mmCIF file of C-alpha atoms and ligand atoms in Angstrom:
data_model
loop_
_atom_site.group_PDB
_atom_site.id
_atom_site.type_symbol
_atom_site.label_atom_id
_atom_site.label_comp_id
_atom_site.label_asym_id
_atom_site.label_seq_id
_atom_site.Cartn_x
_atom_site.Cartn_y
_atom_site.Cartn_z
ATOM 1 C CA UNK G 17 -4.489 7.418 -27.951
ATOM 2 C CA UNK G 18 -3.037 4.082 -29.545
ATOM 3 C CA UNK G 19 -5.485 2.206 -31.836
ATOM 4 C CA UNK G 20 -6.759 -1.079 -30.558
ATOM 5 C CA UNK G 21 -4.805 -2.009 -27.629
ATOM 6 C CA UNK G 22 -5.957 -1.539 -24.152
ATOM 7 C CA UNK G 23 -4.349 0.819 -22.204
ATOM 8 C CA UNK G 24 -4.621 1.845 -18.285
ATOM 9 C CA UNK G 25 -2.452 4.562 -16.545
ATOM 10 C CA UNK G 26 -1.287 5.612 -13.155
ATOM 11 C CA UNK G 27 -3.095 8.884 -12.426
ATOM 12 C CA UNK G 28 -1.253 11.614 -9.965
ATOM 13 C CA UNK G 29 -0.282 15.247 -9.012
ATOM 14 C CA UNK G 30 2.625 14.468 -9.532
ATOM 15 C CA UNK G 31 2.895 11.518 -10.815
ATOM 16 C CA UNK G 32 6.614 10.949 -12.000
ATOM 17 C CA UNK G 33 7.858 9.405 -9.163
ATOM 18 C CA UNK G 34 5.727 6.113 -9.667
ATOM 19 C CA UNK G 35 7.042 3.092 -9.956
ATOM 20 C CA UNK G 36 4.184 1.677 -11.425
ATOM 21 C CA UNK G 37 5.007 2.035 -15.136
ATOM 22 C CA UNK G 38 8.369 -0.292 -14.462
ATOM 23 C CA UNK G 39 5.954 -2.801 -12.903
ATOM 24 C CA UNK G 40 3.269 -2.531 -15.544
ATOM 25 C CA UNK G 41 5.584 -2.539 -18.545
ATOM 26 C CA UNK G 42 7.592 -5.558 -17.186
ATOM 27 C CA UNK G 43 4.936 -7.423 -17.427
ATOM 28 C CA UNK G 44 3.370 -6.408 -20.490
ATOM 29 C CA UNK G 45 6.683 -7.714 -21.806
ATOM 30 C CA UNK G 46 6.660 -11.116 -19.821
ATOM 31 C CA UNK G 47 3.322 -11.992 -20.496
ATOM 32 C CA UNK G 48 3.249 -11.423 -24.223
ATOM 33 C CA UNK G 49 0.545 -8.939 -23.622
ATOM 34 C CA UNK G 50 0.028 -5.963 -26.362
ATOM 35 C CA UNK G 51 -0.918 -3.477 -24.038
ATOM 36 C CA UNK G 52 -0.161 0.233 -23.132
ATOM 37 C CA UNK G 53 0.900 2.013 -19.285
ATOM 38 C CA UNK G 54 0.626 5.227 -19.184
ATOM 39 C CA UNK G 55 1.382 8.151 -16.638
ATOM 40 C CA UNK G 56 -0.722 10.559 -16.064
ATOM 41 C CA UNK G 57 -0.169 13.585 -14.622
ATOM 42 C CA UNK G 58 -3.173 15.496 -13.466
ATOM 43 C CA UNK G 59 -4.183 18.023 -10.921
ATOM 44 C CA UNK G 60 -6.799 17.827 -8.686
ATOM 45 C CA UNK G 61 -9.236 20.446 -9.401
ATOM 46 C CA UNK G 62 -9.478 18.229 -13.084
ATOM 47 C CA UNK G 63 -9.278 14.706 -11.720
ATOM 48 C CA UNK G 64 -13.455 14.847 -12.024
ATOM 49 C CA UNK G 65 -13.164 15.215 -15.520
ATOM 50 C CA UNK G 66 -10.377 13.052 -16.123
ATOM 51 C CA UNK G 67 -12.568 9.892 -14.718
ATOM 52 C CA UNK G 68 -15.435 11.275 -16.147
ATOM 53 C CA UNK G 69 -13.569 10.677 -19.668
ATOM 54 C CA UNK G 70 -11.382 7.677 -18.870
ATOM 55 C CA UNK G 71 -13.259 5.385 -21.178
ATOM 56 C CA UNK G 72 -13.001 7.956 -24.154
ATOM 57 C CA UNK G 73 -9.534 8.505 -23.861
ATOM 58 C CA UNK G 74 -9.213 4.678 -24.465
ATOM 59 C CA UNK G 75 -8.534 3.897 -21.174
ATOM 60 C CA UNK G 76 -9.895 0.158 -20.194
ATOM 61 C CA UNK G 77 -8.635 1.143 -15.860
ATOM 62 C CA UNK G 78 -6.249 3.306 -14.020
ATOM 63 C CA UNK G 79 -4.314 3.312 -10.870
ATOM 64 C CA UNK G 80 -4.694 6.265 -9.037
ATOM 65 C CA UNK G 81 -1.921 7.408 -6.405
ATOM 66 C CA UNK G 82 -1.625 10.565 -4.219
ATOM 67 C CA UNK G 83 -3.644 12.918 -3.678
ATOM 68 C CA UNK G 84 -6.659 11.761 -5.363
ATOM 69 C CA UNK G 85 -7.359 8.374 -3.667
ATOM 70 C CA UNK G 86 -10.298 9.740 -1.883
ATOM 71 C CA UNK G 87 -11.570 11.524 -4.879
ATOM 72 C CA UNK G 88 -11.702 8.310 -6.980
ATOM 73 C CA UNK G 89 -13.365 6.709 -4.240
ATOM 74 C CA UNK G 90 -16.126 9.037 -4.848
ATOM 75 C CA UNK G 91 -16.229 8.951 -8.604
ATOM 76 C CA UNK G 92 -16.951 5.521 -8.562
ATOM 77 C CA UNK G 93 -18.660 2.212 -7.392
ATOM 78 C CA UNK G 94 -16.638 0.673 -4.781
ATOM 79 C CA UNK G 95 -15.610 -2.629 -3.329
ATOM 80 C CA UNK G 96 -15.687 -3.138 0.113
ATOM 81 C CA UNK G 97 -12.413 -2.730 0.613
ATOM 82 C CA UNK G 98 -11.942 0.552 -0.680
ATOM 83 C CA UNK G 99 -14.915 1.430 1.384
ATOM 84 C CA UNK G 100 -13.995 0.337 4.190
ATOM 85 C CA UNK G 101 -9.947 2.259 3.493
ATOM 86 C CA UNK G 102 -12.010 5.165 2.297
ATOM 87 C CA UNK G 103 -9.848 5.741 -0.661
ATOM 88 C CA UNK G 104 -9.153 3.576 -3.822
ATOM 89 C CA UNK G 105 -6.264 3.003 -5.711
ATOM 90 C CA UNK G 106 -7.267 0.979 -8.773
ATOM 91 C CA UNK G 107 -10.011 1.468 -11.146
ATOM 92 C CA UNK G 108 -11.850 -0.650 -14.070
ATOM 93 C CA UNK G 109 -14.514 -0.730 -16.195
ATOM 94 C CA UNK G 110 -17.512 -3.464 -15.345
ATOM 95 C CA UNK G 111 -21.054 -3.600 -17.313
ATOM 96 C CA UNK G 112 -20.015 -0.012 -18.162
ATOM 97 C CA UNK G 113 -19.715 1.308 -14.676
ATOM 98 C CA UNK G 114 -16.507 2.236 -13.213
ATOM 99 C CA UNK G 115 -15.865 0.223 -10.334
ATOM 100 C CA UNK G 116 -13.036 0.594 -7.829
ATOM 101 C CA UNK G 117 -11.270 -1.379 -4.991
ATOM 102 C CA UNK G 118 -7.930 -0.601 -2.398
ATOM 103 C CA UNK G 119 -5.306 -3.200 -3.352
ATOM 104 C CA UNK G 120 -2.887 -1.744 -0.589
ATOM 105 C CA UNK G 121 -4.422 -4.222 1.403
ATOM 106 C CA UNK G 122 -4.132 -7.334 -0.348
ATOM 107 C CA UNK G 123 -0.433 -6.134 -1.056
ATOM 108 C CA UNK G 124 0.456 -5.717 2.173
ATOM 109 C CA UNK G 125 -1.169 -9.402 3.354
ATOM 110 C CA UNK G 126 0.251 -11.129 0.306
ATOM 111 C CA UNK G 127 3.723 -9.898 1.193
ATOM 112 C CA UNK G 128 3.661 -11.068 4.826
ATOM 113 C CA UNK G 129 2.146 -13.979 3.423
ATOM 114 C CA UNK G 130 5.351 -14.414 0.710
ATOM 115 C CA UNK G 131 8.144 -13.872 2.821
ATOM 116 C CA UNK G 132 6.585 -14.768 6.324
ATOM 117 C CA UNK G 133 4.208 -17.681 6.171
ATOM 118 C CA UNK G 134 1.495 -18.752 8.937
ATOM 119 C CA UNK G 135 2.397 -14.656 9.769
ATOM 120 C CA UNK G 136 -1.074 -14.994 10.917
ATOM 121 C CA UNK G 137 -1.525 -18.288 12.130
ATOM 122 C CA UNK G 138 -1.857 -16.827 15.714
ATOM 123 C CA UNK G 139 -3.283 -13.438 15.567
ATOM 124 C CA UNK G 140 -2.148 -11.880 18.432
ATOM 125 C CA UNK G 141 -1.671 -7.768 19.364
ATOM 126 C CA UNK G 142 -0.247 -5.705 16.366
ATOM 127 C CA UNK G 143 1.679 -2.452 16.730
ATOM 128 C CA UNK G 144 0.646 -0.028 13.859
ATOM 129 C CA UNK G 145 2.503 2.709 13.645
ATOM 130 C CA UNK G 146 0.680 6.074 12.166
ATOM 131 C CA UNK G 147 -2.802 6.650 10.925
ATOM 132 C CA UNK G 148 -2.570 7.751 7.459
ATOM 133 C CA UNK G 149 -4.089 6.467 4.362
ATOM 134 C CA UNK G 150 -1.491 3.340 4.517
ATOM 135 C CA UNK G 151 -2.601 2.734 7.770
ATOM 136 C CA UNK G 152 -5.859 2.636 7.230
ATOM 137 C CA UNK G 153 -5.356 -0.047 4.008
ATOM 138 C CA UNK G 154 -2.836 -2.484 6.658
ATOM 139 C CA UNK G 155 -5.555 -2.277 9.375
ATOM 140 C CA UNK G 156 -8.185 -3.513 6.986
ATOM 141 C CA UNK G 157 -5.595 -6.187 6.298
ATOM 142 C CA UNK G 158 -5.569 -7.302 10.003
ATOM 143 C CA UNK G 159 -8.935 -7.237 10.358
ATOM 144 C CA UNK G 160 -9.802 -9.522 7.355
ATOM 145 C CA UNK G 161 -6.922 -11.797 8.854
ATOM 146 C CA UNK G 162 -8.317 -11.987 12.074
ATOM 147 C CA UNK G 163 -6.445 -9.291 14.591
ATOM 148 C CA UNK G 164 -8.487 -8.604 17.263
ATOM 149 C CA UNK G 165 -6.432 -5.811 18.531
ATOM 150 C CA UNK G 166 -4.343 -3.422 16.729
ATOM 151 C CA UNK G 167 -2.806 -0.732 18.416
ATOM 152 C CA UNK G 168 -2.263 2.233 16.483
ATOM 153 C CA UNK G 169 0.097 4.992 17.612
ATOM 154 C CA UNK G 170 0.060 8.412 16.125
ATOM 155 C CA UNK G 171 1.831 12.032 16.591
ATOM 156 C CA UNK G 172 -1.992 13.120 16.013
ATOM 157 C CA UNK G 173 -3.776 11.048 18.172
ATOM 158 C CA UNK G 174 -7.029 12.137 16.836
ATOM 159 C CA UNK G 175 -6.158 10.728 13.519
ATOM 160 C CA UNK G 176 -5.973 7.187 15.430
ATOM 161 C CA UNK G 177 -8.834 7.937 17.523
ATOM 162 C CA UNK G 178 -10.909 8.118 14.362
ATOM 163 C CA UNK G 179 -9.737 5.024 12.993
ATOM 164 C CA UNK G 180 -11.690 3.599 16.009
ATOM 165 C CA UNK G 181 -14.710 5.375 14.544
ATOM 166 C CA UNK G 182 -13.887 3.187 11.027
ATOM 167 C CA UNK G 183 -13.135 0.275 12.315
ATOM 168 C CA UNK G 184 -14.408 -0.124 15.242
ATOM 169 C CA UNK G 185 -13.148 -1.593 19.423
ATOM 170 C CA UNK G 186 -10.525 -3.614 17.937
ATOM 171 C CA UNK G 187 -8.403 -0.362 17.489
ATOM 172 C CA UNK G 188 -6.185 1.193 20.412
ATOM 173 C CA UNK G 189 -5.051 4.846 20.097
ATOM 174 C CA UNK G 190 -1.858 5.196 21.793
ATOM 175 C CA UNK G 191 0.619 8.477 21.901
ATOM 176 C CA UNK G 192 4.025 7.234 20.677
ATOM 177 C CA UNK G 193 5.047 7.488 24.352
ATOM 178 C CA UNK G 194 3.236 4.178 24.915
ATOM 179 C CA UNK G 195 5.461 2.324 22.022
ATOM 180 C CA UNK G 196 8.153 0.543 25.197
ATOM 181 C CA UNK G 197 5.370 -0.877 26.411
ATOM 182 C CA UNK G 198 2.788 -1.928 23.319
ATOM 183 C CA UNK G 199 6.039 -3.804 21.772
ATOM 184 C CA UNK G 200 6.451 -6.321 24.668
ATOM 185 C CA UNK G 201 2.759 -7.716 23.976
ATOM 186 C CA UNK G 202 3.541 -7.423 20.089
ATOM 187 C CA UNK G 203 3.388 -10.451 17.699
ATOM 188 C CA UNK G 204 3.939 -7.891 14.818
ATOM 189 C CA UNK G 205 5.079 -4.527 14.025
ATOM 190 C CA UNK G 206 3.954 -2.357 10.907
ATOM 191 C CA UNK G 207 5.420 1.166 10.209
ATOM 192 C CA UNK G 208 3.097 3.132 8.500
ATOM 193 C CA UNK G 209 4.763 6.422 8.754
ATOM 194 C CA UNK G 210 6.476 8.229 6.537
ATOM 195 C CA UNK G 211 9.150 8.483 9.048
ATOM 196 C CA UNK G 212 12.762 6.825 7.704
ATOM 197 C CA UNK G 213 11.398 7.759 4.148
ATOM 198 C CA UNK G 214 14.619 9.204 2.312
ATOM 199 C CA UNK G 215 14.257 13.045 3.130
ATOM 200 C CA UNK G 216 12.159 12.495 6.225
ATOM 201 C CA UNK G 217 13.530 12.251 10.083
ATOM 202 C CA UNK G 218 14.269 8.627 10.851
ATOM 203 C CA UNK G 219 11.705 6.549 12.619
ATOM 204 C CA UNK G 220 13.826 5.823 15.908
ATOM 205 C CA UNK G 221 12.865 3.053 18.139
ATOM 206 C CA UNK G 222 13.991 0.927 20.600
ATOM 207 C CA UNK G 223 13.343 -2.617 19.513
ATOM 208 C CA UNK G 224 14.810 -4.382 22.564
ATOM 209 C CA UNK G 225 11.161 -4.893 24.127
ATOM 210 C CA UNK G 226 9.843 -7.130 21.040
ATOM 211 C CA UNK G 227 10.101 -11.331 21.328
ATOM 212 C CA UNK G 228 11.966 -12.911 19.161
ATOM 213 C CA UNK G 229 9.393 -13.947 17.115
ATOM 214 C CA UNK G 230 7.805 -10.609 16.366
ATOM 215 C CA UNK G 231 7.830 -9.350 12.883
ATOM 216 C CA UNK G 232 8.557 -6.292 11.594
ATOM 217 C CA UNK G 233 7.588 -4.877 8.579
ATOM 218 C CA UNK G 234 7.802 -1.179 6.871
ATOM 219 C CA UNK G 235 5.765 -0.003 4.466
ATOM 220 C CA UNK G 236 8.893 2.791 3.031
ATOM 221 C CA UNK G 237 10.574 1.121 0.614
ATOM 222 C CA UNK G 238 12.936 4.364 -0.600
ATOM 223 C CA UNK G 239 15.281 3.158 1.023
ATOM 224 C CA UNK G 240 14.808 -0.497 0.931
ATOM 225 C CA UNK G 241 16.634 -1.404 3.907
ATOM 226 C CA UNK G 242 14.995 1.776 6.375
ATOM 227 C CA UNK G 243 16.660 2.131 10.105
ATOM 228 C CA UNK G 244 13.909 -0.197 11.233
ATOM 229 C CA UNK G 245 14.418 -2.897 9.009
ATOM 230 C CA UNK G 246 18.141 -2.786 9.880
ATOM 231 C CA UNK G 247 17.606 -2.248 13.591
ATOM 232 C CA UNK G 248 15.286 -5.789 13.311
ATOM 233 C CA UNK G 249 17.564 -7.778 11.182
ATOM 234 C CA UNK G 250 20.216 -6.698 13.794
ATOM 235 C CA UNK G 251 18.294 -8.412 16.462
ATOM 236 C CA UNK G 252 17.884 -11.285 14.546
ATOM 237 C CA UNK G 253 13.869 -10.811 13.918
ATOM 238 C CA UNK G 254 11.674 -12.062 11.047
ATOM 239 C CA UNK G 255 11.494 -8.478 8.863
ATOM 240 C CA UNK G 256 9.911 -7.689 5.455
ATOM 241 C CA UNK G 257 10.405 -4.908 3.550
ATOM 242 C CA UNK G 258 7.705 -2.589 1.957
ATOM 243 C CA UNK G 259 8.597 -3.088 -2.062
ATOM 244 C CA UNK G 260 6.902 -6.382 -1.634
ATOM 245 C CA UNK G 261 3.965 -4.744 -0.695
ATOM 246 C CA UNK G 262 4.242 -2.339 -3.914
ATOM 247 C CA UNK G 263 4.812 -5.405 -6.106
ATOM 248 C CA UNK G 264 1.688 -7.148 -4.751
ATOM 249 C CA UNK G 265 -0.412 -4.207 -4.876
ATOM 250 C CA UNK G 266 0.042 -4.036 -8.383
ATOM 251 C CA UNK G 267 -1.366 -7.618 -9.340
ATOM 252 C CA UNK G 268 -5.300 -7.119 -9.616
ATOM 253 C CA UNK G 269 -5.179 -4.189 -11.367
ATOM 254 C CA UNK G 270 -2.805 -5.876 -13.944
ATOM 255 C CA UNK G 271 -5.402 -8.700 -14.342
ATOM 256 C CA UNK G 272 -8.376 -6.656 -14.978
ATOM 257 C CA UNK G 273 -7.137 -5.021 -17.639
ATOM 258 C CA UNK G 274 -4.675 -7.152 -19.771
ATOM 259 C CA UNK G 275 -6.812 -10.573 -18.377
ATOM 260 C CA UNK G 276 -3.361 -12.276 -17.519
ATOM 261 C CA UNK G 277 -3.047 -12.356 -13.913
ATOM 262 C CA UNK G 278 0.601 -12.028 -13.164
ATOM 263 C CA UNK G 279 3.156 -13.152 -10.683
ATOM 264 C CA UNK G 280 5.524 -11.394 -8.099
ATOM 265 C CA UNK G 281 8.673 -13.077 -8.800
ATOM 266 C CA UNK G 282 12.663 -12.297 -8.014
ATOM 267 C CA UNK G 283 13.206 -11.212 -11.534
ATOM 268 C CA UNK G 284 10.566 -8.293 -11.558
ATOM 269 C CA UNK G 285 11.542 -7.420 -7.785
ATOM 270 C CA UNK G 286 15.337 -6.945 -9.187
ATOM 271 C CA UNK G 287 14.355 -4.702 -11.273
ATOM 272 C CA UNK G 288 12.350 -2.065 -9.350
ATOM 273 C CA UNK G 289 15.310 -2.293 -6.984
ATOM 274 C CA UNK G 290 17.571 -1.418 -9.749
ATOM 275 C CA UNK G 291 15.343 1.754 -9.916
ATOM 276 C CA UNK G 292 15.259 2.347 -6.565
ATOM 277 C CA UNK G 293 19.204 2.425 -6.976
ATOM 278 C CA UNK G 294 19.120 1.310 -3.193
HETATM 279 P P1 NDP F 302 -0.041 9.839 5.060
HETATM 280 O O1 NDP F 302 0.470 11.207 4.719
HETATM 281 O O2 NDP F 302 -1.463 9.518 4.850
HETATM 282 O O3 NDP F 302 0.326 9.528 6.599
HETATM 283 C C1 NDP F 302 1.606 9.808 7.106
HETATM 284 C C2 NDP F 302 1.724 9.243 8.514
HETATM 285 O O4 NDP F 302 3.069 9.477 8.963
HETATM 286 C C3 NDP F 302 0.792 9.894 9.525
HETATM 287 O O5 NDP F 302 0.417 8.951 10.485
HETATM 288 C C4 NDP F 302 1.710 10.979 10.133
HETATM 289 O O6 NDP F 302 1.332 11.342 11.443
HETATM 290 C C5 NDP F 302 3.015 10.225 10.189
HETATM 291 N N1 NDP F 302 4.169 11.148 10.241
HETATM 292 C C6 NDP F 302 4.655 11.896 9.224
HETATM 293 N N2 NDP F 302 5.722 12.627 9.667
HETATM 294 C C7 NDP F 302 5.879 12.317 10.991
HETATM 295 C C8 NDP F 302 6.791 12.754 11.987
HETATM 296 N N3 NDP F 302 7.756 13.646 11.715
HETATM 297 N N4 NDP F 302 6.682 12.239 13.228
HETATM 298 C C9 NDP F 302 5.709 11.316 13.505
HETATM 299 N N5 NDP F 302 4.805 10.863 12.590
HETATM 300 C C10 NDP F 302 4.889 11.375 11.350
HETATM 301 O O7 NDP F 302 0.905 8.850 4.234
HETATM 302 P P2 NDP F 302 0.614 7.351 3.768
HETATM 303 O O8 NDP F 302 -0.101 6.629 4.856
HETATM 304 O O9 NDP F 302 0.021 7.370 2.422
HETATM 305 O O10 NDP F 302 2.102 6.786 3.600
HETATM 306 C C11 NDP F 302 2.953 6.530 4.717
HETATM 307 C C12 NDP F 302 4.217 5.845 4.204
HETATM 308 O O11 NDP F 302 3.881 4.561 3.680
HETATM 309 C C13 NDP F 302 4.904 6.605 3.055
HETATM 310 O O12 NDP F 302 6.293 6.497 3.218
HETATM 311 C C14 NDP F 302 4.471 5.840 1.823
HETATM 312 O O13 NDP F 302 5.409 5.929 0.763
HETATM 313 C C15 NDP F 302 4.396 4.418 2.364
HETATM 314 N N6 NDP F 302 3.470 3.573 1.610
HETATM 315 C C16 NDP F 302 3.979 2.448 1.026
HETATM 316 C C17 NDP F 302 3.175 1.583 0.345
HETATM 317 C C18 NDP F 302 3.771 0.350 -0.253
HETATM 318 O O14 NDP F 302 3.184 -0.203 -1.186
HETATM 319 N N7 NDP F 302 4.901 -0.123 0.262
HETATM 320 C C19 NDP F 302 1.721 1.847 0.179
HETATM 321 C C20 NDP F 302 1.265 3.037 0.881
HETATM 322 C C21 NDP F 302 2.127 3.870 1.543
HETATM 323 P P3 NDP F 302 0.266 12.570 11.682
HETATM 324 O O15 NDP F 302 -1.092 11.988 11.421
HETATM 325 O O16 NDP F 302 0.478 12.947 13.092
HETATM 326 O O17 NDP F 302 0.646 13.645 10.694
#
């Protein structure tokens, strides 16, 4: 490891696909910082020993992305936010215990609250859409911005019936038969599938129920503009894409480590786009 300078690094099996680096290393550039991002590819019968040895492989944090979210969870002391996701994404050193949080959900509000301001001015029924890890991270989201109801509709309804064990009466399982019907009481819909994903089926809905003033938002971002997106810009709804949510994500992590705490801006978006070769 590189004398001196801190260093963190995005932790996967596999792990080549991240865009984190790009974000990382853009602003270790912007900021002046002298600082390291690493990948790190590692498999998850070693991920124990990897954390257990983060600090003396001169790490100072570490994002951690699929599959060991829950893992890290375990391996160290965290917020209530990554409690309450069960699974954490960012890591970092405190008083010499390794503390973790979920910033999936603050990326997710601080995008809505970017491109769609006073998004939750009214909280009024939400539409999720899957019960996956990201689900779990944008109901946390809802809850801390005062939904009251979230509907969540799964192909495994199970999986959405035991996000009513995590969170509690304000969720709604739903089969996606229900969908016609939850998106005329919608003030905003979230896909948190992996549906429209490039390689996966699309994620094909009829968005004629929705008022006008319902917004959409998808957490795929490969491609940028999914069938959803385009479906809602076609009916002339308020939509925001999921890089935003990536870019956001990113921001905390940044801070604890390198003690700058960066911005989102057009610049850094245009070039993760540029990557995404959308
Ligand atoms: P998970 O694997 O945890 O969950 C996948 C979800 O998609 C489940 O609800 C699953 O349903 C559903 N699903 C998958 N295939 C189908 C299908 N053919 N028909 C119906 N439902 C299906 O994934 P994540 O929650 O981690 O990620 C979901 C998406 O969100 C991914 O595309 C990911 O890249 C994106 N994401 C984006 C982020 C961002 O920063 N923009 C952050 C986190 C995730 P079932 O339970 O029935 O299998």
């Amino acid at each position: 490891m590189t004398s001196g300078m801190p260093a963190a690094c995005v932790i996967g099996w596999p792990v080549k696909h991240s865009r984190s680096p790009l974000i990382h290393e853009y602003w270790l550039k912007r900021y002046g910082v002298a600082g390291l991002y690493r990948r790190e590819e590692v498999r998850p019968e070693a991920f124990a020993d990897f954390i257990g040895s983060l600090g003396e492989r001169g790490y100072v944090g570490a994002n951690v992305t699929l599959p060991h979210k829950e893992q890290a969870l375990a391996l160290s002391v965290p917020d209530d936010r990554a409690r309450s996701v069960g699974a954490a994404n960012t890591l970092w050193f405190e008083h010499g215990e390794l503390r973790s949080t979920n910033t999936d959900v603050e990326g997710f509000t601080a995008n809505l609250d970017a491109n769609v301001p006073g998004w939750d001015s009214q909280p009024g029924e939400a539409v999720v859409l899957g019960a996956g890890g990201g689900a779990r991270a944008i109901i946390c989201g809802l809850i801390e911005r005062g939904f009251t109801r979230i509907n969540v509709v799964n192909r495994s309804l199970s999986r959405a019936e035991q996000l009513r064990g995590r969170f509690g009466a304000c969720i709604h399982p739903y089969h996606w038969s229900a969908v016609p019907h939850l998106l005329a009481r919608a003030s905003l819909l979230v896909n948190a599938t992996s549906l429209g994903m490039l390689g996966q089926p699309r994620l094909d809905i009829d968005l004629s129920p929705l008022h006008p003033d319902t917004v959409v938002t998808d957490l795929v971002y490969v491609p940028l503009n999914t069938p959803l997106i385009a479906a809602a810009q076609t009916r002339g709804l308020p939509t925001v894409d999921g890089l935003g949510m990536l870019l956001h994500q990113a921001v905390r992590g940044f801070a604890m480590w390198f003690g700058v705490w960066p911005e989102v801006t057009a610049e850094l978006r245009a070039v993760v786009e540029a990557h995404i070769g959308h």
